[in-house]
Short mmCIF file of C-alpha atoms and ligand atoms in Angstrom, two decimals:
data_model
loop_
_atom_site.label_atom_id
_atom_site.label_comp_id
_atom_site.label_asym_id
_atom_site.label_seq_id
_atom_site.Cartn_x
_atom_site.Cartn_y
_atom_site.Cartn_z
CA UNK E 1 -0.11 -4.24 21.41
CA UNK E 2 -1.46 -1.88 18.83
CA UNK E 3 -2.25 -2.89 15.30
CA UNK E 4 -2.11 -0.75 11.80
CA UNK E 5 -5.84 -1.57 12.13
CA UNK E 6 -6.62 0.39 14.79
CA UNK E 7 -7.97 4.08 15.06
CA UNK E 8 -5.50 6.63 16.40
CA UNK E 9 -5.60 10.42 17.40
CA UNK E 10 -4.63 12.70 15.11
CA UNK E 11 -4.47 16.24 17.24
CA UNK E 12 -8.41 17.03 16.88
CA UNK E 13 -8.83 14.29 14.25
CA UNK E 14 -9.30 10.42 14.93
CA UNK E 15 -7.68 8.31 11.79
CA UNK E 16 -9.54 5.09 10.99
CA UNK E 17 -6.16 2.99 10.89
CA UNK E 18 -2.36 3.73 11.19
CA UNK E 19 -1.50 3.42 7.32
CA UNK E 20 -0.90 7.12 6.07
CA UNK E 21 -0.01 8.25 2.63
CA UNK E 22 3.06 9.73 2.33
CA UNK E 23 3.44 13.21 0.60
CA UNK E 24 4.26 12.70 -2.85
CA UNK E 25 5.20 15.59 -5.56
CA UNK E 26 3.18 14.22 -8.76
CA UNK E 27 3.41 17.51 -10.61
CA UNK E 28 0.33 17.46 -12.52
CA UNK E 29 -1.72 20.93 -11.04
CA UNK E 30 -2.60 21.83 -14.50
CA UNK E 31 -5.07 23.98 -13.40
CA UNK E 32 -5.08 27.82 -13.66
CA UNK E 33 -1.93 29.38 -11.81
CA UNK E 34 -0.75 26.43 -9.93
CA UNK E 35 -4.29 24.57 -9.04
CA UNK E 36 -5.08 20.88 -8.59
CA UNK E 37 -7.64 19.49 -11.19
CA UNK E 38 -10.20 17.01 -11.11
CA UNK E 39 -7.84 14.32 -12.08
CA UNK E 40 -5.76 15.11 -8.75
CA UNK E 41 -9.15 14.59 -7.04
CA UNK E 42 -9.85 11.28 -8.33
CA UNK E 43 -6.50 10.54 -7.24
CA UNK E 44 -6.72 11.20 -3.79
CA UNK E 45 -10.16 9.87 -3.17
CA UNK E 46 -8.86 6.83 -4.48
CA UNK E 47 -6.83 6.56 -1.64
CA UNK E 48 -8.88 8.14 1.07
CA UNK E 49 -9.19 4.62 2.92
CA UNK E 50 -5.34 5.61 4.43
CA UNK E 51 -5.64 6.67 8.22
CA UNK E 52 -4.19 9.87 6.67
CA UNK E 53 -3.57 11.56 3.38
CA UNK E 54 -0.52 14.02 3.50
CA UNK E 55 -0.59 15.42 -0.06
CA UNK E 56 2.17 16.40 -2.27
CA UNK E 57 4.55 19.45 -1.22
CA UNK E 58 3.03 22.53 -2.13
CA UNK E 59 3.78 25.51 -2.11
CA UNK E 60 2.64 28.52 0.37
CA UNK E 61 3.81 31.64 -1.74
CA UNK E 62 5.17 31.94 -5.26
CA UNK E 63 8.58 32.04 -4.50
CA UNK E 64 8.07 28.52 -2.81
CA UNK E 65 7.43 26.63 -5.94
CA UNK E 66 10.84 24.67 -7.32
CA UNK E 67 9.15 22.05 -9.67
CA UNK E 68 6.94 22.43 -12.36
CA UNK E 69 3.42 22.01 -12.34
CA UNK E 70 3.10 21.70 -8.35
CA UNK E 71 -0.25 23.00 -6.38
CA UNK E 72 0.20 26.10 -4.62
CA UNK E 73 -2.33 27.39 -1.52
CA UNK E 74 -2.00 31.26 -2.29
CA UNK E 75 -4.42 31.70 -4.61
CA UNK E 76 -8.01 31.79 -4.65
CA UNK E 77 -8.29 30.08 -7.42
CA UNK E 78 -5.92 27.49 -6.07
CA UNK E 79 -8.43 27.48 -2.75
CA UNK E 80 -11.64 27.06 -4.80
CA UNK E 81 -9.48 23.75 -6.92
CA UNK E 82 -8.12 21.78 -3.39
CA UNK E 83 -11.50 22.31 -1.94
CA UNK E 84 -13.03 20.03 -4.41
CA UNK E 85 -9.81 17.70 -3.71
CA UNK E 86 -10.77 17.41 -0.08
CA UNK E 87 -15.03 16.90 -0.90
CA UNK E 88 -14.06 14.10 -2.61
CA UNK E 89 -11.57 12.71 0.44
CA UNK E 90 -14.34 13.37 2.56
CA UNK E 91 -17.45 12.05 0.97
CA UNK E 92 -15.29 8.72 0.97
CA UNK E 93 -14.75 9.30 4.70
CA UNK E 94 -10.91 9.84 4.53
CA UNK E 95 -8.82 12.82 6.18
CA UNK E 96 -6.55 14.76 4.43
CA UNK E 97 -3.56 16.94 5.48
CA UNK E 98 -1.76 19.71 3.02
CA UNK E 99 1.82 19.38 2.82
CA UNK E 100 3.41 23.30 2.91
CA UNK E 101 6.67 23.01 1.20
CA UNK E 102 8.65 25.91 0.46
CA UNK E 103 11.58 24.52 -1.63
CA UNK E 104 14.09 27.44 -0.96
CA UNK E 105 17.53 26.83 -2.76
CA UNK E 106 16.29 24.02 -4.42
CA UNK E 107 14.75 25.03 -7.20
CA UNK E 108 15.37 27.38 -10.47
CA UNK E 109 14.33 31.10 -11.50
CA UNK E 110 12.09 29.81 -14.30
CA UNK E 111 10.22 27.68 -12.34
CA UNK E 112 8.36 30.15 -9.99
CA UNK E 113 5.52 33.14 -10.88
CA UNK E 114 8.08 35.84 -10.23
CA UNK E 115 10.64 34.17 -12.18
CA UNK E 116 13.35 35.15 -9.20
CA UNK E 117 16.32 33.80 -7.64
CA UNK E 118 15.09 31.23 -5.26
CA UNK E 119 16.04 32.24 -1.54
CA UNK E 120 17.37 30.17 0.91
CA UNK E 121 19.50 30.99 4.19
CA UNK E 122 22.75 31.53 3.03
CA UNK E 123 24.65 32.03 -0.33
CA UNK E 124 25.42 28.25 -0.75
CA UNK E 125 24.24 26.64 -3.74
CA UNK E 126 23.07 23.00 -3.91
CA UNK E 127 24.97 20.76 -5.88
CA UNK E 128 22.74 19.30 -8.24
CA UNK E 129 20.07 20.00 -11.20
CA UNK E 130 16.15 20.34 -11.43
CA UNK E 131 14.00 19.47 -13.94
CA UNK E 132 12.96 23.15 -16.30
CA UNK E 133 10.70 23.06 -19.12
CA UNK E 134 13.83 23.42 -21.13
CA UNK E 135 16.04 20.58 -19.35
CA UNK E 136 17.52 19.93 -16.80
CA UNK E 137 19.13 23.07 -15.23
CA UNK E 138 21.69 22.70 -12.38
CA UNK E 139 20.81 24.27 -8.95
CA UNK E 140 21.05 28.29 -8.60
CA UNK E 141 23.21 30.23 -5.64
CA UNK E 142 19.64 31.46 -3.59
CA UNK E 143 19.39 34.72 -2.33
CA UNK E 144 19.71 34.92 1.42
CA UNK E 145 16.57 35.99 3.48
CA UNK E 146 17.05 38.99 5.25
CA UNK E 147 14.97 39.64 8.69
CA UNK E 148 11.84 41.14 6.72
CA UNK E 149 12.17 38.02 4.42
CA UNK E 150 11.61 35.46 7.12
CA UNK E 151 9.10 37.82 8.53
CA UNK E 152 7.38 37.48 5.37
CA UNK E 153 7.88 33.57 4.79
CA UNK E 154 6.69 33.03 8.10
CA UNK E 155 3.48 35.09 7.11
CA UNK E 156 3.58 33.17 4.13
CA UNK E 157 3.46 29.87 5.79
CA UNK E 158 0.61 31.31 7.97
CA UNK E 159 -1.54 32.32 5.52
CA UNK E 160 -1.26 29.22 3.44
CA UNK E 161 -2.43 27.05 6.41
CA UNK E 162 -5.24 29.43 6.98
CA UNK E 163 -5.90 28.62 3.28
CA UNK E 164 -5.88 25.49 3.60
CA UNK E 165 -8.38 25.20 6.40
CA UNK E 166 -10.43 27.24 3.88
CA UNK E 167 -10.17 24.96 1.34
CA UNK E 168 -11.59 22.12 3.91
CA UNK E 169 -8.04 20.40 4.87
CA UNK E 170 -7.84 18.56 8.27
CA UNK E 171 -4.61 20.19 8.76
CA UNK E 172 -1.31 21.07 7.84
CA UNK E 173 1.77 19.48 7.55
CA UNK E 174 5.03 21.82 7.38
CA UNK E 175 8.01 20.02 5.35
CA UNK E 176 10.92 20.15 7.37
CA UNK E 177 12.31 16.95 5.74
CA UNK E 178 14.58 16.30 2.51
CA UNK E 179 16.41 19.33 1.93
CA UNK E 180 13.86 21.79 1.77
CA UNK E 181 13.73 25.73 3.03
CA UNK E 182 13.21 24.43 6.51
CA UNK E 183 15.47 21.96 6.70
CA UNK E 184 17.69 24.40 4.74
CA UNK E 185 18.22 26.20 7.91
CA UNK E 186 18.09 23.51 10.52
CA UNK E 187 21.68 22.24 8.93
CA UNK E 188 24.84 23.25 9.18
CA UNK E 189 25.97 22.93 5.29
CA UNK E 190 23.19 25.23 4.23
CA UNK E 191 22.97 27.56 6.98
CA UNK E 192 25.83 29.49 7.11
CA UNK E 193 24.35 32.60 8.85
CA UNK E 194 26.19 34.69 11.73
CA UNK E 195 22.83 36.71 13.10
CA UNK E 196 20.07 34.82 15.32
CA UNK E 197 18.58 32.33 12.23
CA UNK E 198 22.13 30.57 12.39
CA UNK E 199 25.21 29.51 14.24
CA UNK E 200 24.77 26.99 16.59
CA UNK E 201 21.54 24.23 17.13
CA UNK E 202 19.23 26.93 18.98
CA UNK E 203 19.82 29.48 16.30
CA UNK E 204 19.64 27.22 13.26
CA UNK E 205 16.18 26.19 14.89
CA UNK E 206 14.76 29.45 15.19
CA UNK E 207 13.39 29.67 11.94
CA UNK E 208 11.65 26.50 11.69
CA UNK E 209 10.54 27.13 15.01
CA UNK E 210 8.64 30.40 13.95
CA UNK E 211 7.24 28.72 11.40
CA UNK E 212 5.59 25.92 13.49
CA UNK E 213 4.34 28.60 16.12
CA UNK E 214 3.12 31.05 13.34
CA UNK E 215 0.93 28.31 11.88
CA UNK E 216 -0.13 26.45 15.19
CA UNK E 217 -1.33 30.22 16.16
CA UNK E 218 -3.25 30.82 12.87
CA UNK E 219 -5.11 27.03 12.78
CA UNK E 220 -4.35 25.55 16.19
CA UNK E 221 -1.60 23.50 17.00
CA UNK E 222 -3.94 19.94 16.52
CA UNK E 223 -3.93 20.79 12.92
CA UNK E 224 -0.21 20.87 12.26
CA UNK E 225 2.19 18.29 11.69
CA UNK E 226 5.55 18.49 10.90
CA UNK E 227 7.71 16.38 9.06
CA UNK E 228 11.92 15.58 9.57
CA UNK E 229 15.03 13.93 8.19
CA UNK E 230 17.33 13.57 10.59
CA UNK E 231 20.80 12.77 9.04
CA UNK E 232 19.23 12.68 5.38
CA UNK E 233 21.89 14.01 2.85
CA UNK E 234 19.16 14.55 0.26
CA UNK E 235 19.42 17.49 -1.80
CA UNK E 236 23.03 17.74 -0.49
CA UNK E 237 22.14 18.73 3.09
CA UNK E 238 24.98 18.23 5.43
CA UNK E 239 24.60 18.24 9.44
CA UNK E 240 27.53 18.08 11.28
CA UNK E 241 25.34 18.04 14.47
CA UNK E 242 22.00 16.83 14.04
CA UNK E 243 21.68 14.92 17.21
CA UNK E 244 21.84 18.22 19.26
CA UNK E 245 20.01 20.18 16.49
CA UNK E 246 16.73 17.80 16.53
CA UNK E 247 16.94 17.52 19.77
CA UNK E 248 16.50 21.09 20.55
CA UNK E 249 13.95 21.48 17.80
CA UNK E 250 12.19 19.15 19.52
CA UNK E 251 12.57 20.50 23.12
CA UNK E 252 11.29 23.88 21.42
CA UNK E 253 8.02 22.62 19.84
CA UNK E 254 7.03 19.34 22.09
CA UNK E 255 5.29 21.87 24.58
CA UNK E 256 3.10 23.33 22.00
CA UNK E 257 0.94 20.10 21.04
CA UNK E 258 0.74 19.63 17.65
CA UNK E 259 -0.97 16.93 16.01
CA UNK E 260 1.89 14.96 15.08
CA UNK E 261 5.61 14.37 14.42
CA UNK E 262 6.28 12.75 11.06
CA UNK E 263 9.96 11.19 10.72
CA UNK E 264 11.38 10.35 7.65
CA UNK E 265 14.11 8.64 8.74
CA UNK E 266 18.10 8.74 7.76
CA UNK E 267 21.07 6.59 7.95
CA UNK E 268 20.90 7.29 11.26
CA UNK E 269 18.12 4.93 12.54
CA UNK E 270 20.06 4.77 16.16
CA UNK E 271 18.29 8.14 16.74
CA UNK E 272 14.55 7.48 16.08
CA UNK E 273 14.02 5.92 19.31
CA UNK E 274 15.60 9.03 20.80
CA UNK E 275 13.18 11.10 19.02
CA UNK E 276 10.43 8.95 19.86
CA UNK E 277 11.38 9.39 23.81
CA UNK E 278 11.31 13.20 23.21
CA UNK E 279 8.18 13.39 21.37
CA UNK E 280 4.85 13.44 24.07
CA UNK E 281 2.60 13.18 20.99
CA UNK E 282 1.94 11.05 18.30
CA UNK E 283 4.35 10.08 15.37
CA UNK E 284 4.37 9.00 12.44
CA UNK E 285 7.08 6.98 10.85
CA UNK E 286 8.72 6.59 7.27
CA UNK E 287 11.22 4.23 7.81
CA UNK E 288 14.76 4.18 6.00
CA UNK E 289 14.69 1.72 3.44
CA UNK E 290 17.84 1.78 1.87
CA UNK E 291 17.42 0.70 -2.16
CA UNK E 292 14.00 -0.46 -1.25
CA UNK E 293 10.85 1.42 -0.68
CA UNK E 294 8.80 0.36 3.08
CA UNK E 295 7.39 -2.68 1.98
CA UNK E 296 4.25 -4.32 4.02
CA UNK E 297 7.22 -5.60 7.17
CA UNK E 298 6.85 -1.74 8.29
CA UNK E 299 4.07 -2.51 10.18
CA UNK E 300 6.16 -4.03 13.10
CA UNK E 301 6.81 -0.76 13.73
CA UNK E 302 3.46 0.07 15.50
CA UNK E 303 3.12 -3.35 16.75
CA UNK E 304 6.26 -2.64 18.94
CA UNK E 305 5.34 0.17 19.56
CA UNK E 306 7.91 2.35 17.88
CA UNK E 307 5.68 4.49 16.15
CA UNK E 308 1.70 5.33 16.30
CA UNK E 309 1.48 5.41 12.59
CA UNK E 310 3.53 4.52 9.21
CA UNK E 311 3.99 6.50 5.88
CA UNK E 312 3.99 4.35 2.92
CA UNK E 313 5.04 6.35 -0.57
CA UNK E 314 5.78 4.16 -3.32
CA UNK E 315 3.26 1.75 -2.19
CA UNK E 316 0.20 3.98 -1.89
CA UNK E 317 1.18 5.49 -5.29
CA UNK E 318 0.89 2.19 -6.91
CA UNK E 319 -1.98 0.59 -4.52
CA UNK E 320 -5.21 3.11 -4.05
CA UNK E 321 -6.52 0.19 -1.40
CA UNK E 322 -2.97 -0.44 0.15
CA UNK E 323 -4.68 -0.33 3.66
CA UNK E 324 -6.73 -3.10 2.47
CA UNK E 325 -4.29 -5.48 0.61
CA UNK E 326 -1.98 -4.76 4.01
CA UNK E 327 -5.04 -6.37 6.05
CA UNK E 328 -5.72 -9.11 4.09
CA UNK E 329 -1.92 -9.82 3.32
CA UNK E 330 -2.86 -9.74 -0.77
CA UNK E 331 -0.72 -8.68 -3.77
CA UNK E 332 0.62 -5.38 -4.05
CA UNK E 333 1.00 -3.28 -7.97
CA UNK E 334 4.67 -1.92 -8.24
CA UNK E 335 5.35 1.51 -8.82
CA UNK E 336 6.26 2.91 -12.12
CA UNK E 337 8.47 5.69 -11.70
CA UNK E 338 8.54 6.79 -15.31
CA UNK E 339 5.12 8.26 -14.19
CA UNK E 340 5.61 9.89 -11.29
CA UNK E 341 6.51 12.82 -12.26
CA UNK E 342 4.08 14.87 -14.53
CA UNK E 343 1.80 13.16 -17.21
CA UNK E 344 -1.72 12.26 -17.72
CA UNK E 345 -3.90 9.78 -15.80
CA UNK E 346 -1.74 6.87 -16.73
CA UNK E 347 0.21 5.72 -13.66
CA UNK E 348 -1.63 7.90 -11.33
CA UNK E 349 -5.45 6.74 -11.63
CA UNK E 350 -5.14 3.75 -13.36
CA UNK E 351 -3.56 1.32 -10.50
CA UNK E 352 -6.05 -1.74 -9.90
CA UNK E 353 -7.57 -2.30 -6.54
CA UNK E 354 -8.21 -5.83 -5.33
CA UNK E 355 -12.25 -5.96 -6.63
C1 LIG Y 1 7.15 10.29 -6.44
C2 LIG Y 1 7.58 10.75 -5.06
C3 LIG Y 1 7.40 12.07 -4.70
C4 LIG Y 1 7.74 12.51 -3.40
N1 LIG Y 1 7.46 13.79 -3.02
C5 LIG Y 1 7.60 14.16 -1.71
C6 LIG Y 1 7.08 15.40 -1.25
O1 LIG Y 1 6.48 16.19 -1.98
N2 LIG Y 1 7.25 15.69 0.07
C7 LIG Y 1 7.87 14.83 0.94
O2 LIG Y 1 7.99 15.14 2.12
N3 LIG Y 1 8.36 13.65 0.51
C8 LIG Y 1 8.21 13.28 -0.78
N4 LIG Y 1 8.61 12.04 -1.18
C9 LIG Y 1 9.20 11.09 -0.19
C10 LIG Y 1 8.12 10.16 0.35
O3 LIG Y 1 7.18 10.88 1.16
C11 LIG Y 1 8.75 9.04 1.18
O4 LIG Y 1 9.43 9.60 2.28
C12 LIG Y 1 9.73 8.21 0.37
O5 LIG Y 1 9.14 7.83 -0.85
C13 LIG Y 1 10.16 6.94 1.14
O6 LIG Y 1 9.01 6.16 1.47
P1 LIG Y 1 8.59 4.86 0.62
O7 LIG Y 1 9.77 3.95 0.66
O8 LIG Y 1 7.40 4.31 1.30
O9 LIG Y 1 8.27 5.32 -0.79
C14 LIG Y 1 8.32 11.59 -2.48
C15 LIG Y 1 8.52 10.27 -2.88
C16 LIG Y 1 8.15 9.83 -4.15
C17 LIG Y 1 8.33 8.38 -4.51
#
């Protein structure tokens, strides 16, 4: 039997323990055009003591952005700003993965550099609002990417990984998960295509697909992760066959060795273990938690065996030491969500560790 406590490959990396930080959006790159600041790096080598660090979604083009104030990776400037982000990680010995998320439909003109119509893969909007500097603004119609438009996003996706390597990340991991551009196109509510990027399960995958090839080509596929929801209605996704679909996603990418699967899981939990048999490397779990965030019980989850590592969100944003407290079975801080998104240092640096 494993423990959390135990190291664990990592594609070319070896984590110190199986606790990882789950991406979290904390919208606070104040910086110049989209960079992290030295407040973001304070906040991540406060919690370099995870087995991994996946940072917040951000974005690999300008036309990826759907929040305010998240990080980008196309920038120089916004190289230059995550490279003193990962010093810090590394000086306290932690490792420290980008999250690329391109937020397609989800998302608002004013909210992006170009100040354009968000794209997505077909002309379906999301129900829903998003958070503007005005209010909240409900959910645009996107634009649909054409050929040359994928082309382009998967270049997009390419060149921010290469960036990120620049900027001294361990690696990359693509989100695929909640409703995103990805996972836009992996389901059958949002992807409503008739050409090769949609139809049935091996055409909806074809995009996310190129994606994960274009980037394991430009930084080696043990630097890329990617992350799923199987069955997760967030963002008002709907899959009418997601069984079949993540099954031949993962048929498509198993072969190319990537450094891990990351599994945010949905309603349907049935299917994890399926995923699990399908998946030759190593993977990374964020259980589903109905009402609840993954409290300190997820841990059974390596000790079966179900999973190499586990994602903890709420609980690393409140507990800088959580791998720590989880060892020694101590008190955990609760999470204020009134901070989460945006603000100063308050709820975001100022959580107490045990000493
Ligand atoms: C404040 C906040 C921001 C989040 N932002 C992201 C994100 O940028 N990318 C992502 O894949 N998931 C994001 N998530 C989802 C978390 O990674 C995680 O899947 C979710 O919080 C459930 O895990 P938990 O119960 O341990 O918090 C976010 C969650 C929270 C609480």
């Amino acid at each position: 039997m494993s423990t959390a406590f135990e190291p664990v490959r990592i594609g070319r990396h070896t984590a110190r323990n199986r606790v990882v930080m789950a991406p979290m959006t904390r919208n606070r790159a104040y910086g110049p055009g989209g960079s992290p600041t030295e407040l973001m790096a304070t906040y991540y080598a406060q919690r370099a003591d995870a087995g991994l660090i996946v940072t917040e979604g951000t974005q690999p083009s300008p036309i990826g952005q759907g929040y305010l104030n998240t990080p980008g990776l196309h920038a120089p400037e916004q190289i230059a700003a995550w490279k003193v982000v990962t010093d810090a990680v590394h000086a306290r010995g932690g490792l420290i993965f980008a999250q690329l998320m391109h937020t397609g439909r989800i998302g608002h003109p004013s909210l992006n550099q170009l100040s354009a119509t968000p794209v997505g893969a077909s002309a379906v909007r999301a129900d829903g609002s998003v958070r503007t500097a005005t209010g909240p603004a409900d959910f645009v119609t996107p634009e649909p990417l054409d050929d040359k438009g994928i082309q382009r996003t998967v270049e997009d996706f390419a060149d921010a990984a290469r960036n990120a390597v620049e900027a001294g990340f361990d690696g990359v991991e693509l989100h695929g998960a909640n409703g995103y551009l990805l996972h836009q196109f992996l389901a059958t509510g949002s992807n409503r295509r008739d050409d090769e990027w949609g139809g049935g399960p091996e055409g909806r995958i074809r995009f996310p697909v190129a994606v994960v090839e274009a980037v394991a080509a430009a930084i080696g596929a043990d630097r890329v992760g990617l992350r799923i929801s199987p069955s997760n209605p967030y963002n008002d996704i709907s899959e009418d066959d997601h069984r079949e679909t993540y099954t031949a996603l993962l048929a498509a990418i198993d072969p190319l060795g990537l450094a891990y699967l990351h599994v945010a899981e949905g309603p349907d939990v049935d299917f994890t273990p399926q995923l699990r048999q399908r998946w030759s490397g190593t993977l990374i779990l964020n259980p589903f938690t109905p009402g609840a965030y993954t409290g300190p019980d997820a841990l059974r989850h390596v000790e079966s065996g179900a999973s190499d590592l586990v994602s903890f969100g709420a609980l690393f944003l409140a507990n800088p030491d959580l791998p720590e407290r989880l060892r020694a079975g101590a008190g955990l801080n609760a999470p204020d969500y009134s901070k989460a998104y945006g603000g100063d240092h308050t709820g975001y640096t100022d959580y107490p560790t045990l000493n």
